[in-house]
PDB file of C-alpha atoms in Angstrom:
ATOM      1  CA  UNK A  15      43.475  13.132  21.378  1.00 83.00           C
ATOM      2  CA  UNK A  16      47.287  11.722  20.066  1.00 94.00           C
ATOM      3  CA  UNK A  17      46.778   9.661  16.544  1.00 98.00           C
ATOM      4  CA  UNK A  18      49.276   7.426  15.318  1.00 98.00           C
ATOM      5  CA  UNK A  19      50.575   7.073  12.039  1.00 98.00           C
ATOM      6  CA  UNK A  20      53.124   4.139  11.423  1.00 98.00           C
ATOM      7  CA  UNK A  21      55.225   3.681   8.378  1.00 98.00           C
ATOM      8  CA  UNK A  22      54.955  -0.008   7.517  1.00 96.00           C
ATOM      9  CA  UNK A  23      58.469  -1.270   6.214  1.00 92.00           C
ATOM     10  CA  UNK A  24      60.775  -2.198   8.466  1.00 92.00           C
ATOM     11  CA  UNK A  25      58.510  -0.893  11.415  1.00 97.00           C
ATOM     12  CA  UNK A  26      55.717  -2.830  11.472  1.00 98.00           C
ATOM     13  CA  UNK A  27      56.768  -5.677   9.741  1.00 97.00           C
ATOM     14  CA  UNK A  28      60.390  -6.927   8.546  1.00 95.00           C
ATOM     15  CA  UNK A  29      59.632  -6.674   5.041  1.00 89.00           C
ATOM     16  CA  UNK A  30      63.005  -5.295   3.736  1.00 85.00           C
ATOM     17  CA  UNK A  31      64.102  -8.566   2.608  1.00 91.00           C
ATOM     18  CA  UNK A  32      61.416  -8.724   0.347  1.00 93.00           C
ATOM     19  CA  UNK A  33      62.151  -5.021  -1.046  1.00 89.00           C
ATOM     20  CA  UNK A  34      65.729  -6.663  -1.484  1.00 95.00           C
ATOM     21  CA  UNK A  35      65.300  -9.875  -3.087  1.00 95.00           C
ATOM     22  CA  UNK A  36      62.281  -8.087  -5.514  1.00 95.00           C
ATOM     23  CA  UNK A  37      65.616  -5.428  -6.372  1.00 96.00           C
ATOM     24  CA  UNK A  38      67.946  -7.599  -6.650  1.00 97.00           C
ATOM     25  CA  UNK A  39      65.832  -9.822  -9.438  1.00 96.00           C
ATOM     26  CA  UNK A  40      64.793  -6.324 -11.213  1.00 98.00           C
ATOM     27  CA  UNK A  41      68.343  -5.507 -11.354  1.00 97.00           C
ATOM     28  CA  UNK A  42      69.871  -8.821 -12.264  1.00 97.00           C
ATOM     29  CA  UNK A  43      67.439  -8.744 -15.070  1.00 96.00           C
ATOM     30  CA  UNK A  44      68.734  -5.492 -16.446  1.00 98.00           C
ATOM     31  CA  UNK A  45      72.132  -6.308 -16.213  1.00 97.00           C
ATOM     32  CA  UNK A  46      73.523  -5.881 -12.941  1.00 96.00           C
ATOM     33  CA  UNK A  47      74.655  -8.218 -11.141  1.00 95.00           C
ATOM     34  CA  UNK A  48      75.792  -8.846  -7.650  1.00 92.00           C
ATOM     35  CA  UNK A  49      73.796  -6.305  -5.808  1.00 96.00           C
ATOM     36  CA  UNK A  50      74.559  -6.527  -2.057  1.00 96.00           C
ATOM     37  CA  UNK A  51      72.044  -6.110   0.671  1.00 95.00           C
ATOM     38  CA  UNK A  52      74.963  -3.790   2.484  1.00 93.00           C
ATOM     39  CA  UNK A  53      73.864  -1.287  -1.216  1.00 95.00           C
ATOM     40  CA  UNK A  54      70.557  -2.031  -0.875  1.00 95.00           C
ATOM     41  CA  UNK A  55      70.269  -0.841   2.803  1.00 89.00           C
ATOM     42  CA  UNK A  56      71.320   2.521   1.740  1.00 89.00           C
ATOM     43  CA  UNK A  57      67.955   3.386   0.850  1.00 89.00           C
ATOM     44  CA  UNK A  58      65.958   2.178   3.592  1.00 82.00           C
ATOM     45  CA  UNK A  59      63.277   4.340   4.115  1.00 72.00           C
ATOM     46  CA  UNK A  60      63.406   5.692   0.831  1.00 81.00           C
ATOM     47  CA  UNK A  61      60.107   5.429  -1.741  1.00 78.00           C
ATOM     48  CA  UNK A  62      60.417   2.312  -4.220  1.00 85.00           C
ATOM     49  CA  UNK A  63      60.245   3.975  -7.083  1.00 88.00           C
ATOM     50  CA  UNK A  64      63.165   7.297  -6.403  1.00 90.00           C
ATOM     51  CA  UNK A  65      65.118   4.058  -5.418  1.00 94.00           C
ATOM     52  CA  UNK A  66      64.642   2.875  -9.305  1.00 96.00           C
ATOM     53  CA  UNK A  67      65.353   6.075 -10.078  1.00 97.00           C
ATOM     54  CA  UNK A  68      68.503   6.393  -8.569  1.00 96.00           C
ATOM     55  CA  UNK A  69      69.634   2.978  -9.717  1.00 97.00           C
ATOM     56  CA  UNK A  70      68.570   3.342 -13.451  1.00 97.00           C
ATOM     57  CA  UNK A  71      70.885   6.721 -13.402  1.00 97.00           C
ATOM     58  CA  UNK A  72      73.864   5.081 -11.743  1.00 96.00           C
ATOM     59  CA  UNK A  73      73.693   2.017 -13.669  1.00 96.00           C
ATOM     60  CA  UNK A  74      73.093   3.194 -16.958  1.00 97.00           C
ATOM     61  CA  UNK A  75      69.836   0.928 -17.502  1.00 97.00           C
ATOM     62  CA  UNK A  76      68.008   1.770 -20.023  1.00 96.00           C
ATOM     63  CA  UNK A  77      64.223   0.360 -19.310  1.00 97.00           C
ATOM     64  CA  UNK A  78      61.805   2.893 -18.634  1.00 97.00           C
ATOM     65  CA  UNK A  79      61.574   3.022 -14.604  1.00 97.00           C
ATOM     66  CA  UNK A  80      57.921   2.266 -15.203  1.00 96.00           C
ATOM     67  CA  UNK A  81      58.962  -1.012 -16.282  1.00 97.00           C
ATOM     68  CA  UNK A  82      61.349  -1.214 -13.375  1.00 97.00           C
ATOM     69  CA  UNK A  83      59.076  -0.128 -11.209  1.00 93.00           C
ATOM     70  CA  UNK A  84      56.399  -2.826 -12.438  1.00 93.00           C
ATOM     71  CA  UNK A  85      58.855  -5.850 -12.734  1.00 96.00           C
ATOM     72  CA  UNK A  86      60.083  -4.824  -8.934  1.00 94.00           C
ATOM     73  CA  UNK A  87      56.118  -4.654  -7.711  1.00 88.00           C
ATOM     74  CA  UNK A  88      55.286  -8.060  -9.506  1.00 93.00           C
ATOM     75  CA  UNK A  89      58.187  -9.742  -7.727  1.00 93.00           C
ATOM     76  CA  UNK A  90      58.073  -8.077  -4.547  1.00 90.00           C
ATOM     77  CA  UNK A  91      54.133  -9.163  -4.226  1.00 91.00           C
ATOM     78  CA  UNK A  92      54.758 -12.363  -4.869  1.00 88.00           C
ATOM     79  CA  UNK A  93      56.961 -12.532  -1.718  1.00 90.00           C
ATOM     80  CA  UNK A  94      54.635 -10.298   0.514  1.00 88.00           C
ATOM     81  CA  UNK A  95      51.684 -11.865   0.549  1.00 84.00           C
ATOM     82  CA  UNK A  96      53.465 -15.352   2.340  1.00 84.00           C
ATOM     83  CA  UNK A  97      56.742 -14.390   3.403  1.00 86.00           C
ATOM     84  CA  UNK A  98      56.256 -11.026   5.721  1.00 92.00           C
ATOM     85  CA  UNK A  99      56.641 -11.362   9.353  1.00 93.00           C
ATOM     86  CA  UNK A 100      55.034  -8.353  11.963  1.00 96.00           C
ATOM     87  CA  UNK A 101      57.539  -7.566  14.048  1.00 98.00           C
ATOM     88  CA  UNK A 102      55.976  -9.179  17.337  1.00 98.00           C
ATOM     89  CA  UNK A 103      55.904  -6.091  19.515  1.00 98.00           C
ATOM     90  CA  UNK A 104      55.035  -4.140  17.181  1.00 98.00           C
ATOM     91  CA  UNK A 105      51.662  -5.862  16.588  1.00 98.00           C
ATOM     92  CA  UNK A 106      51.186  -6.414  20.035  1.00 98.00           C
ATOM     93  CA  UNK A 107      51.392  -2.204  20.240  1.00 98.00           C
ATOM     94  CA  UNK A 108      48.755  -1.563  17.484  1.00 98.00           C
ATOM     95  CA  UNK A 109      46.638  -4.163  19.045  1.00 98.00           C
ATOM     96  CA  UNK A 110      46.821  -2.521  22.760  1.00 98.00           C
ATOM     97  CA  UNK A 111      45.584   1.249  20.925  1.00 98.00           C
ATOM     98  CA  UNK A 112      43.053  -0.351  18.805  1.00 98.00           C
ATOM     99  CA  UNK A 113      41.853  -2.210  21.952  1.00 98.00           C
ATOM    100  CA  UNK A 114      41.599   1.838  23.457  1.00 96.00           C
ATOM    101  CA  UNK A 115      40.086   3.188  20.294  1.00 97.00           C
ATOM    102  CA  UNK A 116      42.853   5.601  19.509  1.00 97.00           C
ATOM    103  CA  UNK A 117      42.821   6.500  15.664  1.00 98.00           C
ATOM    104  CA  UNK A 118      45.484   4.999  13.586  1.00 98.00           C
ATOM    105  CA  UNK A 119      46.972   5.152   9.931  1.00 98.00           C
ATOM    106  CA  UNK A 120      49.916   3.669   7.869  1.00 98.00           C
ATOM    107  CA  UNK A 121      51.581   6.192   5.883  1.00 98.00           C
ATOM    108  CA  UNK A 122      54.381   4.340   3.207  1.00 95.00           C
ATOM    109  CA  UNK A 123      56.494   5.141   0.454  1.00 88.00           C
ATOM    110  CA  UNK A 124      55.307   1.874  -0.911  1.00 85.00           C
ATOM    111  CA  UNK A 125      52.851   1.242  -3.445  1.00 84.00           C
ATOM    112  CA  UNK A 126      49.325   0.989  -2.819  1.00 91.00           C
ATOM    113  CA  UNK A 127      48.876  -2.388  -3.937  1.00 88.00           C
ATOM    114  CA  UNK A 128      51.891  -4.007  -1.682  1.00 87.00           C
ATOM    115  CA  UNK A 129      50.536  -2.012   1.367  1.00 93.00           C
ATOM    116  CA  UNK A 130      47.433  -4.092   1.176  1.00 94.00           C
ATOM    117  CA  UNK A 131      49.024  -7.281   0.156  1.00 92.00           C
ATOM    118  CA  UNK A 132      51.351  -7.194   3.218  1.00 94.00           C
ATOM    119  CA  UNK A 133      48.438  -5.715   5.745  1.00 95.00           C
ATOM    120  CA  UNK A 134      45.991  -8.812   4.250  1.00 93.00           C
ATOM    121  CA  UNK A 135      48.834 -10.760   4.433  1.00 90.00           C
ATOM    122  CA  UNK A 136      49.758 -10.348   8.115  1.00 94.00           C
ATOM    123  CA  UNK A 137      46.301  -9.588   9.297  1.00 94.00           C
ATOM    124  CA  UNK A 138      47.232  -6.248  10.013  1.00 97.00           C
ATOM    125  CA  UNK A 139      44.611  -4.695   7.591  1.00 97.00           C
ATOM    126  CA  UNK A 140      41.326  -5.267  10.346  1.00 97.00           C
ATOM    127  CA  UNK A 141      43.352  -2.601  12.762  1.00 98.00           C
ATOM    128  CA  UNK A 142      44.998  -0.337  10.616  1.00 98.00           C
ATOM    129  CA  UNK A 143      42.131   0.626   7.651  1.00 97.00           C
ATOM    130  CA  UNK A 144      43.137   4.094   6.961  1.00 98.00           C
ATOM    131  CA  UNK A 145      46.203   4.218   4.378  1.00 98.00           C
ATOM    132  CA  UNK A 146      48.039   6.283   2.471  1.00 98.00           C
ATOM    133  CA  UNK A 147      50.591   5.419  -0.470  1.00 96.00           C
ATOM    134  CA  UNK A 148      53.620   7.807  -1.601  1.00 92.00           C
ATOM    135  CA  UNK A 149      51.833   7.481  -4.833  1.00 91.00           C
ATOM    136  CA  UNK A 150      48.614   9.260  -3.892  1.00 96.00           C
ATOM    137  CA  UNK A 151      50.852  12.822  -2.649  1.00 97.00           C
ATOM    138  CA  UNK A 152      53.267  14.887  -4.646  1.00 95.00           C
ATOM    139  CA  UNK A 153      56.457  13.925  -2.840  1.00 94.00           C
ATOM    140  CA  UNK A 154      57.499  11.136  -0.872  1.00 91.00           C
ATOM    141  CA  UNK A 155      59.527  10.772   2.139  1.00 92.00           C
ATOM    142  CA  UNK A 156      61.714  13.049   3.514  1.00 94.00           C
ATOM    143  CA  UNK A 157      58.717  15.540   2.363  1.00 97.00           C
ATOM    144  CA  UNK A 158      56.150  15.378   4.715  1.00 98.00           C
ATOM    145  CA  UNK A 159      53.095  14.885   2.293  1.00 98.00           C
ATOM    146  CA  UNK A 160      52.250  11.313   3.203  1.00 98.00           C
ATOM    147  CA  UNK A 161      52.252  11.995   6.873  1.00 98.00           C
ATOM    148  CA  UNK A 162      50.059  15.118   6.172  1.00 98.00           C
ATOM    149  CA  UNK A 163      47.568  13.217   4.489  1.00 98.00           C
ATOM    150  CA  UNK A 164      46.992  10.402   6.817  1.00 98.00           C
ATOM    151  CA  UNK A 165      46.444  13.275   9.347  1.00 98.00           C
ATOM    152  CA  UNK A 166      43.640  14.266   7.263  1.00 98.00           C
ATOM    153  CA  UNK A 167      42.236  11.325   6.629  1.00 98.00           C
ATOM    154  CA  UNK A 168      42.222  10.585  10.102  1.00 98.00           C
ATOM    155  CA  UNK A 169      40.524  14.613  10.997  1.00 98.00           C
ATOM    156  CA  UNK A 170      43.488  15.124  13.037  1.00 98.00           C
ATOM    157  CA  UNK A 171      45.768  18.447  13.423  1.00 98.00           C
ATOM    158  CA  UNK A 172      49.472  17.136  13.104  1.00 98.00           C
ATOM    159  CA  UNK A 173      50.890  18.770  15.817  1.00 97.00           C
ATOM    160  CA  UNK A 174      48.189  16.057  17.452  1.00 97.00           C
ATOM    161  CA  UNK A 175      49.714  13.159  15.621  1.00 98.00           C
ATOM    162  CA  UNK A 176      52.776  11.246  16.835  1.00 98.00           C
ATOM    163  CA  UNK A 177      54.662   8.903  13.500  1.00 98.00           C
ATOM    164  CA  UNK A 178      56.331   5.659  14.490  1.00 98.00           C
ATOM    165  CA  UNK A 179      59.403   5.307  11.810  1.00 98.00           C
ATOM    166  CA  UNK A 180      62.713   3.157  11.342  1.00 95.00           C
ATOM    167  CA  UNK A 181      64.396   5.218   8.739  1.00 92.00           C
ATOM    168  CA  UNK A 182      65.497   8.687   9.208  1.00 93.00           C
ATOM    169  CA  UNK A 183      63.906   9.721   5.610  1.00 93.00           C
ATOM    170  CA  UNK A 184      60.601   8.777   8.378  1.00 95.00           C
ATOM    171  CA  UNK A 185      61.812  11.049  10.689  1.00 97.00           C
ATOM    172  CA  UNK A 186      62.783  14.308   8.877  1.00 97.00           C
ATOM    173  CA  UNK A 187      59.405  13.780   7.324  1.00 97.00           C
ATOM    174  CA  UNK A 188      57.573  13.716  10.611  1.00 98.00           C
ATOM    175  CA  UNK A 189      59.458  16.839  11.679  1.00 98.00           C
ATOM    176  CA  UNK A 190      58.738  18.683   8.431  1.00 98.00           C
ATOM    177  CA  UNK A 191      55.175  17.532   9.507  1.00 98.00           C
ATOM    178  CA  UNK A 192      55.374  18.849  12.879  1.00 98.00           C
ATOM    179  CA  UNK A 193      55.110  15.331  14.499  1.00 98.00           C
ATOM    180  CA  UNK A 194      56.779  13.810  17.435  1.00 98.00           C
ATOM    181  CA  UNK A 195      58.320  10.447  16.802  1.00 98.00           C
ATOM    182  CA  UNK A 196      59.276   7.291  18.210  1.00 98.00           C
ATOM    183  CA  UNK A 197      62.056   6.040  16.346  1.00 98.00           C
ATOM    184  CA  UNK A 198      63.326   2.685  16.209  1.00 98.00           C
ATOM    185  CA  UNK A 199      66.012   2.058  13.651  1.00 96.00           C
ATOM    186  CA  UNK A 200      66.059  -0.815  11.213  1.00 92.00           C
ATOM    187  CA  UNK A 201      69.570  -0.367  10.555  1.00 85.00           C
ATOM    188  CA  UNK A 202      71.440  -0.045  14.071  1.00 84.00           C
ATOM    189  CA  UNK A 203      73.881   1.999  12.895  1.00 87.00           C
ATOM    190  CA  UNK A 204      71.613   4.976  11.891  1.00 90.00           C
ATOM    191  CA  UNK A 205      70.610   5.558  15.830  1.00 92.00           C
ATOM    192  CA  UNK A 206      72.811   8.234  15.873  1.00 94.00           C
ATOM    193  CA  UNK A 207      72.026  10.145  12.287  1.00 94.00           C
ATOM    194  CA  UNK A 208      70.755  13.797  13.245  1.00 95.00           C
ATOM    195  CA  UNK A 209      67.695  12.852  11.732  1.00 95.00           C
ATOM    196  CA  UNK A 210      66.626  11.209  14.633  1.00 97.00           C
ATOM    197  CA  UNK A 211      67.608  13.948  17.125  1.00 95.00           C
ATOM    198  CA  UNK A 212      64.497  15.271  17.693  1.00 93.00           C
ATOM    199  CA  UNK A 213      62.646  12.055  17.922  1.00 97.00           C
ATOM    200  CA  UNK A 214      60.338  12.571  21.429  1.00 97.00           C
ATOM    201  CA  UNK A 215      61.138   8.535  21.683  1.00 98.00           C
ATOM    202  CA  UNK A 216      64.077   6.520  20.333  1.00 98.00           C
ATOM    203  CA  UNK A 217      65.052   2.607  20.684  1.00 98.00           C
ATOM    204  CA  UNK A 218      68.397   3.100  19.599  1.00 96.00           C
ATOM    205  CA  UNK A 219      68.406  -0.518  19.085  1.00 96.00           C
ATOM    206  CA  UNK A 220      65.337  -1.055  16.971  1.00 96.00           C
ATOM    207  CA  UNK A 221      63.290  -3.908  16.845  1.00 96.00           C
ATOM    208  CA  UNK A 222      65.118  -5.727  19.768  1.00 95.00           C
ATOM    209  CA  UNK A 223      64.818  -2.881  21.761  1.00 97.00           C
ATOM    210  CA  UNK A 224      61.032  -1.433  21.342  1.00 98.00           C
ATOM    211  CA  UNK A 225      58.590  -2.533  23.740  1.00 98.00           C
ATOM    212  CA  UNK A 226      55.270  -2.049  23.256  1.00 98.00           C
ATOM    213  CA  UNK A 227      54.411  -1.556  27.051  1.00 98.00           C
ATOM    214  CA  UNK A 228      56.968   1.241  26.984  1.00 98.00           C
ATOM    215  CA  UNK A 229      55.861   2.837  23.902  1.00 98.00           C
ATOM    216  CA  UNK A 230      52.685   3.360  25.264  1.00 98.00           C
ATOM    217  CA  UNK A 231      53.331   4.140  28.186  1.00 97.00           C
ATOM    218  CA  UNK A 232      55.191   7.423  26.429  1.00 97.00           C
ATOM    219  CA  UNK A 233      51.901   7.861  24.390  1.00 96.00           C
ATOM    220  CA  UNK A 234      50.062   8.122  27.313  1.00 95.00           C
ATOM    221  CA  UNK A 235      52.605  10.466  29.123  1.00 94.00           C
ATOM    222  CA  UNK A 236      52.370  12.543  26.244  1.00 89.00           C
ATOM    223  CA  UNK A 237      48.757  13.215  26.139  1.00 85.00           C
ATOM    224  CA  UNK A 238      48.815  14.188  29.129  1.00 83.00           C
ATOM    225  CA  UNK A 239      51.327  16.985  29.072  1.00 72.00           C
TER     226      UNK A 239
END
């Protein structure tokens, strides 16, 4: 039996505006200004807080990244839980393999708390109940830790579990999990990155692209090879 674990951000639901308006405020606050959505989009698909990381380093800030990490959450809640469209295909898709019982997780390199504000916010939280947070495993995406643990919270062997992803950090960590993937890139211009090579399914342009009809339709194909 094929499980499916989805990342959430900028797969399920168009949230990345939210992860960029929350950075951009954190940032601004700490002295840097200007910061484009063309820098932010550089680390799609990478954890919130090795982002902070990253940006403390290069920009010389000297707040704890706990504090960064907190100031980003507070702001970035406060736009999830009323401003975060599901991507309309993408709900229709969880909807059709709830309807057929297959098992289901969302594995993100968000925090706990803003996984559940954006799946009560969009209603996604009554099909998708099993979740797991980059900060309940050792290493976030590309590491495959998350993935592995939604496959045991779900009793499933990965090589059993297929991971839908937009960001190739996703996709090298469903490989390193050995899981298949759909891939359907947030950012257009990543189709081509190595990373998703291997991906068993790939919408090479992302959201306008992926059907849920066709998705499935692989899915099934799949479980029966």
């Amino acid at each position: 039996m094929i499980s499916v674990i989805f990342d959430l951000d900028g797969t399920l639901v168009d949230s990345e505006p939210n992860y960029y308006e929350s950075g951009r405020r954190t940032l601004e606050r700490h002295g840097v200004p200007d910061f484009s959505w063309e820098q932010h989009s550089r680390f799609i698909g990478i954890g919130t807080l090795e982002t902070l990381e990253i940006l403390k380093d290069r920009y010389g800030i000297q707040a704890p990244v706990e504090q960064l990490l907190a100031e980003q959450n507070a702001a970035y809640l406060e736009l999830a839980r009323t401003e975060t469209e599901t991507f309309p295909e993408m709900r229709k898709f969880v909807e059709r393999l709830y309807a057929e019982g297959v098992a289901m997780a969302v594995a993100s390199g968000s925090s706990r708390e803003a996984i559940d504000a954006v799946l009560a916010g969009t209603g996604l939280d009554a099909l998708l109940t099993t979740v797991v947070s980059a900060e309940e495993v050792a290493h976030g995406k590309p590491a495959p830790d998350v993935f592995l643990e939604a496959a045991r919270r779900l009793g499933a062997r990965p090589a059993d579990c297929v991971v839908v992803e937009d960001a190739a950090p996703g996709a090298l960590a469903a490989r390193a999990a050995g899981m298949d993937c759909v891939a359907v890139p947030y950012v257009a211009r990543t189709a081509h990155d190595a990373a998703f090579a291997d991906a068993g399914l790939l919408f090479p342009d992302g959201q306008r692209e992926f059907s849920a009809d066709v998705a499935y339709d692989w899915l099934v194909a799949r479980r029966a090879g």
